[in-house]
């Protein structure tokens, strides 16, 4: 008793210490789990911060690069602006100097003009008042003297002729004939003179008309030149305005290009962020689903399926979470159902699935709204739980069925205990905000949830990045449209400027040509005026004089006619002749004097006219043209002095100066703006550099923090492992001491135990050792007899009480067992009928000409089989009699029931069931075979049919087969492959099959093929195309056939064919094989 007391006290203290240690470990472990969760969250936050900082660094690096390009452009623009400004300043200075010089020249020209005007007035006065009248008077006097002399000469010649005709002609008649001949000649000469006079007068009229026409044309062309000069000035002003507008638009275009480049960078960043988000989204979903979802967008467009009416997109896209704190619960509740696609009908789903399967574009799960039948859920009325769908999710009413299908039986619970209670009570899945899931089937899952792999957050990130990318893309397109419009405006302005310049060049050409025409007309007009004056003064008057002289001669000849012929003159005629001679000599002397005087006066007049016209007036016109600017642009461009010294040139210089001053103001303003932008860009560059340095420092800190977090996580995990090891040791100690306490049996009274309670474990160990030494003296005595008696007495009383309780409970248990037996029987019969029906269908699919059935083996079948075995084994008459006696009682009935109508398993108790059997045939007619009578390949085929029948009755998510077609021939392999393909693509229960094979039939229908290689003691998996896989299997089969031919030749020589007797004996043995062995074989 003392030893039990000491042992109990020792074990109890050890047990308590182990429990206390376990409690401490559990407390430390819970704290460690919390710390580990905190560390995981800190690590996740650090990773997110690192990604954020890296994204910011990338953005700022791109901004810095863009700013550097902008700086280079600004530097180039600054250089160009300063160059342009300097050039304009130099041009302004040059124009100012030119204007100053021009003003001096104009001033000097005015002074020269005044001097020329005085001199011209003096020369003109001299010509008009002195030299001109004298010259005209002397010419008239000379002309009159010449006429008088000629008239006297002619009269003299007439008198001499008259005197000579008296001697020349014999009679009067010959003289008159001669006179008439002379009169005729003189009339002809007069007629010629008159004709010449008419021609001269006509020429004079033509010259006057030409002068009038040229004067009118000159005035018209001068007016036209004036108008065209004003048009040219207006055109130059328009060109200047258009050029300025073009320059402004070019600056605006540069700004548009810079903005467009910046928005392009932002768009590229947004596109990269969208691609990263899409990549993150694909990482958390199955690869086949990702491929299918990527292909669905194009398929929907190609199939012309209406989005929003027939195609609603992902379940994730059709819902909004009301509060971010519900994200974890919603994601745990939905899992991969978030990636299911909602469509209106199963027909739409079939169309999309057909395209996906046809083009092998992936695998997607569809939710056809017309096929979703959701029972109305009854949610509990409690403050601890609430429906997840109504509390956490907002959605379009059109997809309510899909939402009810996924979230209809999901509850949001306050904590895990509440979730466990209400999930079992309501038959619904309950989820906490932390993501702990209590399934309605009793399973629990939860723990740490990595938010970086959150589907909802990935989708939100993808959607936000896509929205930002779409917004930026729209802005980019709008800005690009504006930039294109500005480019078009610049091009239009350039074309307009070119058109105006071409028009100006054409107008200048027309003006120059008109100026040339004016010069030609002016020269022609001067020529005509000179000809007109010459004709009026020098040609026509002498003709009149000659005509009058001819008239006088004719008159004298006519007077002589009819007079008497005489060879001498009369006294009167002689006196007249003398007088005429004297008059002639006097007139000739006078003519010489007058000719000399006229020559002197004419020379003086010509000198003065030449001085006036060729010198003074020409200089005056040139100076006036220079000062007044009456010359055209065309003439100004022909001479340097004219282009530089005219008033028009001065006005042009003034206009150019004003324009250059405006350009200088604009250039100064532009250079100042560029300088300001350059300083701002430099400031921004410095800010970006400092921000980048700060971001790099922050990134280094975050990476250091991440390394510390990783070290802390590793340390925490090591501590957790140590705690787990320590906990397992403590649990082992606790179990050990609990077992030892149980092995002690009945415990000593409390009074005895109190004696050792105060002792320490070391003291108890010494006390136990001492007690054991004392007990060695009583080793032959049953030391536990009294304790056992006391213990058994106490147990008897408690057992009697317990018996009464158990008797009462037994009745209720029997009722429960009977109810469960009924349900079990119904379940077994239902399952058997389902498997049997599916077995017939599956076997029919595998063997079209055969048939198979699953039969239930009962106790009645076993008794009939035993009786048959006894009949076949009886050899003597006593045994035969004995067998007959037995047969009279039971055997005939059993044979009838066995060979006749098989008893319906549903009418028998499940306790009568002994297993199942399978009967099959592989032809349309013939007997049915049991499993023991089949070959290896046929057994494998029947086993596969049974597996597929069970799969159809209770579908599993996937099946793993290892060379299931090894024992099958090609026909059955093809049938099995076709069945697997149909089952995998079934609309009702699609299932995934993973098969290893060395035959081509399964490879031909497989969706994916993988090759497994073994090199250097390492297995590797390679993705193969179907063509490569079939090629590999064909090579392998060829090698097997070659090896099989060699082996068959060897075995043929060594073996001998079996005899017919041995084969028949094996058949008989197979026929009498027990049903238990058959059941074992089928189960195997």
Short mmCIF file of N, CA and C in Angstrom, two decimals, residues 915-1020:
data_model
loop_
_atom_site.label_atom_id
_atom_site.label_comp_id
_atom_site.label_asym_id
_atom_site.label_seq_id
_atom_site.Cartn_x
_atom_site.Cartn_y
_atom_site.Cartn_z
N UNK A 915 -22.16 -11.39 -50.66
CA UNK A 915 -21.24 -10.79 -51.63
C UNK A 915 -21.90 -10.70 -53.00
N UNK A 916 -21.13 -10.30 -53.98
CA UNK A 916 -21.67 -10.16 -55.33
C UNK A 916 -20.90 -11.08 -56.27
N UNK A 917 -21.55 -11.39 -57.36
CA UNK A 917 -20.92 -12.16 -58.41
C UNK A 917 -21.16 -11.48 -59.74
N UNK A 918 -20.38 -11.84 -60.72
CA UNK A 918 -20.49 -11.22 -62.05
C UNK A 918 -20.56 -12.33 -63.08
N UNK A 919 -21.54 -12.20 -63.97
CA UNK A 919 -21.67 -13.11 -65.10
C UNK A 919 -21.61 -12.28 -66.38
N UNK A 920 -20.80 -12.72 -67.31
CA UNK A 920 -20.64 -11.98 -68.57
C UNK A 920 -20.57 -12.96 -69.72
N UNK A 921 -20.88 -12.43 -70.88
CA UNK A 921 -20.63 -13.15 -72.13
C UNK A 921 -20.13 -12.15 -73.15
N UNK A 922 -19.29 -12.64 -74.06
CA UNK A 922 -18.62 -11.76 -75.00
C UNK A 922 -19.13 -11.96 -76.41
N UNK A 923 -20.30 -12.58 -76.57
CA UNK A 923 -20.93 -12.73 -77.88
C UNK A 923 -22.44 -12.61 -77.69
N UNK A 924 -23.10 -12.47 -78.82
CA UNK A 924 -24.55 -12.29 -78.73
C UNK A 924 -25.24 -13.54 -78.19
N UNK A 925 -24.75 -14.71 -78.54
CA UNK A 925 -25.32 -15.97 -78.05
C UNK A 925 -24.21 -16.76 -77.38
N UNK A 926 -24.62 -17.58 -76.46
CA UNK A 926 -23.65 -18.40 -75.74
C UNK A 926 -23.92 -18.33 -74.25
N UNK A 927 -23.15 -19.15 -73.55
CA UNK A 927 -23.37 -19.21 -72.11
C UNK A 927 -22.62 -18.07 -71.43
N UNK A 928 -23.11 -17.75 -70.20
CA UNK A 928 -22.47 -16.74 -69.37
C UNK A 928 -21.31 -17.37 -68.61
N UNK A 929 -20.26 -16.58 -68.42
CA UNK A 929 -19.07 -17.05 -67.73
C UNK A 929 -18.91 -16.32 -66.41
N UNK A 930 -18.41 -17.05 -65.45
CA UNK A 930 -18.05 -16.43 -64.18
C UNK A 930 -16.64 -15.86 -64.29
N UNK A 931 -16.24 -15.11 -63.28
CA UNK A 931 -14.92 -14.47 -63.31
C UNK A 931 -13.81 -15.51 -63.36
N UNK A 932 -14.00 -16.62 -62.66
CA UNK A 932 -12.95 -17.64 -62.62
C UNK A 932 -12.73 -18.30 -63.96
N UNK A 933 -13.71 -18.18 -64.88
CA UNK A 933 -13.59 -18.81 -66.19
C UNK A 933 -13.03 -17.87 -67.25
N UNK A 934 -12.66 -16.67 -66.87
CA UNK A 934 -12.21 -15.68 -67.85
C UNK A 934 -10.69 -15.64 -67.90
N UNK A 935 -10.22 -15.13 -69.03
CA UNK A 935 -8.78 -14.91 -69.17
C UNK A 935 -8.38 -13.64 -68.42
N UNK A 936 -7.05 -13.42 -68.38
CA UNK A 936 -6.57 -12.23 -67.66
C UNK A 936 -7.08 -10.93 -68.26
N UNK A 937 -7.05 -10.82 -69.58
CA UNK A 937 -7.54 -9.61 -70.23
C UNK A 937 -9.02 -9.38 -70.01
N UNK A 938 -9.81 -10.51 -70.06
CA UNK A 938 -11.25 -10.38 -69.84
C UNK A 938 -11.54 -9.99 -68.40
N UNK A 939 -10.77 -10.56 -67.47
CA UNK A 939 -10.96 -10.15 -66.07
C UNK A 939 -10.66 -8.66 -65.89
N UNK A 940 -9.58 -8.20 -66.52
CA UNK A 940 -9.25 -6.77 -66.42
C UNK A 940 -10.36 -5.90 -67.01
N UNK A 941 -10.93 -6.35 -68.14
CA UNK A 941 -12.02 -5.60 -68.77
C UNK A 941 -13.24 -5.54 -67.86
N UNK A 942 -13.59 -6.72 -67.22
CA UNK A 942 -14.74 -6.74 -66.31
C UNK A 942 -14.47 -5.86 -65.10
N UNK A 943 -13.24 -5.90 -64.60
CA UNK A 943 -12.90 -5.06 -63.44
C UNK A 943 -13.04 -3.58 -63.80
N UNK A 944 -12.58 -3.19 -64.98
CA UNK A 944 -12.73 -1.80 -65.41
C UNK A 944 -14.20 -1.42 -65.55
N UNK A 945 -15.01 -2.35 -66.10
CA UNK A 945 -16.45 -2.08 -66.22
C UNK A 945 -17.06 -1.84 -64.85
N UNK A 946 -16.64 -2.63 -63.85
CA UNK A 946 -17.17 -2.45 -62.49
C UNK A 946 -16.71 -1.10 -61.91
N UNK A 947 -15.47 -0.73 -62.17
CA UNK A 947 -14.97 0.56 -61.66
C UNK A 947 -15.75 1.72 -62.28
N UNK A 948 -15.96 1.66 -63.60
CA UNK A 948 -16.70 2.73 -64.26
C UNK A 948 -18.16 2.75 -63.81
N UNK A 949 -18.72 1.57 -63.54
CA UNK A 949 -20.10 1.54 -63.03
C UNK A 949 -20.18 2.21 -61.67
N UNK A 950 -19.22 1.92 -60.80
CA UNK A 950 -19.19 2.59 -59.49
C UNK A 950 -18.97 4.08 -59.66
N UNK A 951 -18.13 4.44 -60.60
CA UNK A 951 -17.86 5.87 -60.83
C UNK A 951 -19.13 6.59 -61.27
N UNK A 952 -19.92 5.96 -62.10
CA UNK A 952 -21.17 6.60 -62.52
C UNK A 952 -22.17 6.67 -61.38
N UNK A 953 -22.12 5.70 -60.51
CA UNK A 953 -23.05 5.71 -59.37
C UNK A 953 -22.60 6.74 -58.32
N UNK A 954 -21.30 6.78 -58.02
CA UNK A 954 -20.76 7.72 -57.03
C UNK A 954 -19.52 8.36 -57.64
N UNK A 955 -19.69 9.43 -58.39
CA UNK A 955 -18.55 9.99 -59.13
C UNK A 955 -17.46 10.50 -58.19
N UNK A 956 -16.24 10.29 -58.62
CA UNK A 956 -15.07 10.83 -57.92
C UNK A 956 -14.47 11.95 -58.78
N UNK A 957 -13.74 12.88 -58.17
CA UNK A 957 -13.19 14.00 -58.97
C UNK A 957 -12.13 13.57 -59.96
N UNK A 958 -11.34 12.54 -59.64
CA UNK A 958 -10.35 12.10 -60.60
C UNK A 958 -10.01 10.64 -60.32
N UNK A 959 -9.43 9.97 -61.33
CA UNK A 959 -9.02 8.57 -61.22
C UNK A 959 -7.60 8.44 -61.72
N UNK A 960 -6.84 7.59 -61.06
CA UNK A 960 -5.45 7.35 -61.41
C UNK A 960 -5.29 5.88 -61.77
N UNK A 961 -4.95 5.58 -63.03
CA UNK A 961 -4.80 4.21 -63.51
C UNK A 961 -3.34 4.00 -63.94
N UNK A 962 -2.81 2.87 -63.53
CA UNK A 962 -1.44 2.52 -63.90
C UNK A 962 -1.48 1.34 -64.86
N UNK A 963 -1.31 1.61 -66.15
CA UNK A 963 -1.29 0.58 -67.20
C UNK A 963 -2.53 -0.29 -67.14
N UNK A 964 -3.69 0.34 -67.14
CA UNK A 964 -4.93 -0.41 -67.08
C UNK A 964 -5.17 -1.22 -68.35
N UNK A 965 -4.52 -0.82 -69.46
CA UNK A 965 -4.75 -1.52 -70.72
C UNK A 965 -3.63 -2.52 -71.04
N UNK A 966 -2.83 -2.89 -70.04
CA UNK A 966 -1.71 -3.77 -70.30
C UNK A 966 -2.17 -5.15 -70.76
N UNK A 967 -3.26 -5.66 -70.13
CA UNK A 967 -3.72 -7.02 -70.43
C UNK A 967 -4.79 -7.05 -71.51
N UNK A 968 -5.13 -5.89 -72.12
CA UNK A 968 -6.21 -5.83 -73.09
C UNK A 968 -5.66 -5.88 -74.50
N UNK A 969 -6.49 -6.43 -75.39
CA UNK A 969 -6.10 -6.38 -76.79
C UNK A 969 -6.52 -5.04 -77.38
N UNK A 970 -6.21 -4.83 -78.64
CA UNK A 970 -6.41 -3.51 -79.26
C UNK A 970 -7.88 -3.12 -79.29
N UNK A 971 -8.79 -4.09 -79.53
CA UNK A 971 -10.22 -3.75 -79.61
C UNK A 971 -10.71 -3.23 -78.28
N UNK A 972 -10.38 -3.96 -77.22
CA UNK A 972 -10.84 -3.55 -75.89
C UNK A 972 -10.12 -2.28 -75.44
N UNK A 973 -8.87 -2.13 -75.84
CA UNK A 973 -8.17 -0.89 -75.49
C UNK A 973 -8.86 0.32 -76.12
N UNK A 974 -9.26 0.19 -77.38
CA UNK A 974 -9.97 1.29 -78.05
C UNK A 974 -11.30 1.57 -77.38
N UNK A 975 -12.02 0.48 -76.98
CA UNK A 975 -13.30 0.68 -76.30
C UNK A 975 -13.12 1.37 -74.96
N UNK A 976 -12.10 0.96 -74.20
CA UNK A 976 -11.84 1.59 -72.90
C UNK A 976 -11.44 3.05 -73.11
N UNK A 977 -10.62 3.33 -74.09
CA UNK A 977 -10.21 4.72 -74.36
C UNK A 977 -11.41 5.58 -74.72
N UNK A 978 -12.29 5.03 -75.57
CA UNK A 978 -13.49 5.80 -75.94
C UNK A 978 -14.38 6.05 -74.73
N UNK A 979 -14.50 5.04 -73.88
CA UNK A 979 -15.33 5.21 -72.67
C UNK A 979 -14.72 6.27 -71.74
N UNK A 980 -13.42 6.22 -71.56
CA UNK A 980 -12.75 7.24 -70.71
C UNK A 980 -12.95 8.63 -71.29
N UNK A 981 -12.84 8.74 -72.61
CA UNK A 981 -13.03 10.06 -73.23
C UNK A 981 -14.45 10.56 -73.02
N UNK A 982 -15.46 9.65 -73.20
CA UNK A 982 -16.84 10.08 -72.97
C UNK A 982 -17.06 10.48 -71.52
N UNK A 983 -16.48 9.71 -70.61
CA UNK A 983 -16.69 10.00 -69.21
C UNK A 983 -16.00 11.30 -68.80
N UNK A 984 -14.82 11.55 -69.35
CA UNK A 984 -14.11 12.79 -69.01
C UNK A 984 -14.84 14.02 -69.53
N UNK A 985 -15.52 13.89 -70.67
CA UNK A 985 -16.23 15.02 -71.28
C UNK A 985 -17.72 14.97 -71.03
N UNK A 986 -18.15 14.20 -70.04
CA UNK A 986 -19.57 14.09 -69.75
C UNK A 986 -20.12 15.41 -69.24
N UNK A 987 -21.33 15.74 -69.67
CA UNK A 987 -21.98 16.96 -69.19
C UNK A 987 -22.46 16.84 -67.76
N UNK A 988 -22.85 15.62 -67.35
CA UNK A 988 -23.39 15.44 -66.01
C UNK A 988 -22.29 15.29 -64.97
N UNK A 989 -21.37 14.34 -65.18
CA UNK A 989 -20.33 14.06 -64.19
C UNK A 989 -18.95 14.02 -64.88
N UNK A 990 -18.44 15.16 -65.28
CA UNK A 990 -17.10 15.14 -65.89
C UNK A 990 -16.05 14.77 -64.84
N UNK A 991 -15.11 13.94 -65.26
CA UNK A 991 -14.09 13.42 -64.35
C UNK A 991 -12.74 13.49 -65.02
N UNK A 992 -11.72 13.69 -64.22
CA UNK A 992 -10.36 13.71 -64.75
C UNK A 992 -9.73 12.33 -64.59
N UNK A 993 -9.11 11.84 -65.65
CA UNK A 993 -8.44 10.55 -65.65
C UNK A 993 -6.96 10.76 -65.89
N UNK A 994 -6.15 10.19 -65.02
CA UNK A 994 -4.70 10.22 -65.16
C UNK A 994 -4.25 8.78 -65.37
N UNK A 995 -3.74 8.47 -66.53
CA UNK A 995 -3.42 7.09 -66.89
C UNK A 995 -1.96 7.01 -67.36
N UNK A 996 -1.31 5.94 -66.94
CA UNK A 996 0.00 5.62 -67.50
C UNK A 996 -0.18 4.45 -68.46
N UNK A 997 0.43 4.53 -69.62
CA UNK A 997 0.19 3.52 -70.64
C UNK A 997 1.37 3.43 -71.57
N UNK A 998 1.47 2.28 -72.24
CA UNK A 998 2.43 2.07 -73.31
C UNK A 998 1.72 1.69 -74.60
N UNK A 999 0.42 2.05 -74.70
CA UNK A 999 -0.38 1.69 -75.86
C UNK A 999 -0.92 2.97 -76.51
N UNK A 1000 -1.13 2.94 -77.81
CA UNK A 1000 -1.49 4.19 -78.52
C UNK A 1000 -2.95 4.59 -78.37
N UNK A 1001 -3.84 3.67 -77.95
CA UNK A 1001 -5.26 4.01 -77.96
C UNK A 1001 -5.58 5.12 -76.95
N UNK A 1002 -5.05 4.99 -75.74
CA UNK A 1002 -5.31 6.03 -74.73
C UNK A 1002 -4.64 7.34 -75.10
N UNK A 1003 -3.46 7.26 -75.71
CA UNK A 1003 -2.76 8.48 -76.10
C UNK A 1003 -3.56 9.24 -77.16
N UNK A 1004 -4.23 8.49 -78.04
CA UNK A 1004 -4.96 9.13 -79.14
C UNK A 1004 -6.11 9.99 -78.65
N UNK A 1005 -6.70 9.67 -77.49
CA UNK A 1005 -7.86 10.44 -76.98
C UNK A 1005 -7.46 11.36 -75.85
N UNK A 1006 -6.19 11.38 -75.46
CA UNK A 1006 -5.77 12.18 -74.30
C UNK A 1006 -5.72 13.66 -74.67
N UNK A 1007 -6.01 14.49 -73.67
CA UNK A 1007 -5.92 15.95 -73.84
C UNK A 1007 -4.49 16.44 -73.65
N UNK A 1008 -3.75 15.83 -72.75
CA UNK A 1008 -2.37 16.21 -72.48
C UNK A 1008 -1.52 14.95 -72.37
N UNK A 1009 -0.30 15.02 -72.84
CA UNK A 1009 0.62 13.89 -72.79
C UNK A 1009 1.90 14.32 -72.10
N UNK A 1010 2.39 13.46 -71.20
CA UNK A 1010 3.62 13.74 -70.47
C UNK A 1010 4.51 12.50 -70.55
N UNK A 1011 5.77 12.74 -70.77
CA UNK A 1011 6.74 11.65 -70.77
C UNK A 1011 7.57 11.66 -69.49
N UNK A 1012 7.85 10.49 -68.94
CA UNK A 1012 8.62 10.37 -67.70
C UNK A 1012 9.92 9.66 -68.04
N UNK A 1013 11.02 10.34 -67.75
CA UNK A 1013 12.34 9.78 -68.02
C UNK A 1013 13.09 9.62 -66.70
N UNK A 1014 13.99 8.64 -66.68
CA UNK A 1014 14.75 8.34 -65.47
C UNK A 1014 16.24 8.37 -65.84
N UNK A 1015 16.92 9.39 -65.34
CA UNK A 1015 18.33 9.55 -65.61
C UNK A 1015 19.05 9.94 -64.34
N UNK A 1016 20.19 9.29 -64.10
CA UNK A 1016 21.00 9.61 -62.91
C UNK A 1016 20.18 9.50 -61.62
N UNK A 1017 19.34 8.45 -61.56
CA UNK A 1017 18.50 8.18 -60.38
C UNK A 1017 17.51 9.30 -60.10
N UNK A 1018 17.16 10.03 -61.13
CA UNK A 1018 16.21 11.13 -60.98
C UNK A 1018 15.16 10.99 -62.07
N UNK A 1019 13.89 11.07 -61.66
CA UNK A 1019 12.79 11.02 -62.62
C UNK A 1019 12.41 12.43 -63.04
N UNK A 1020 12.18 12.61 -64.32
CA UNK A 1020 11.81 13.92 -64.86
C UNK A 1020 10.55 13.78 -65.69
#
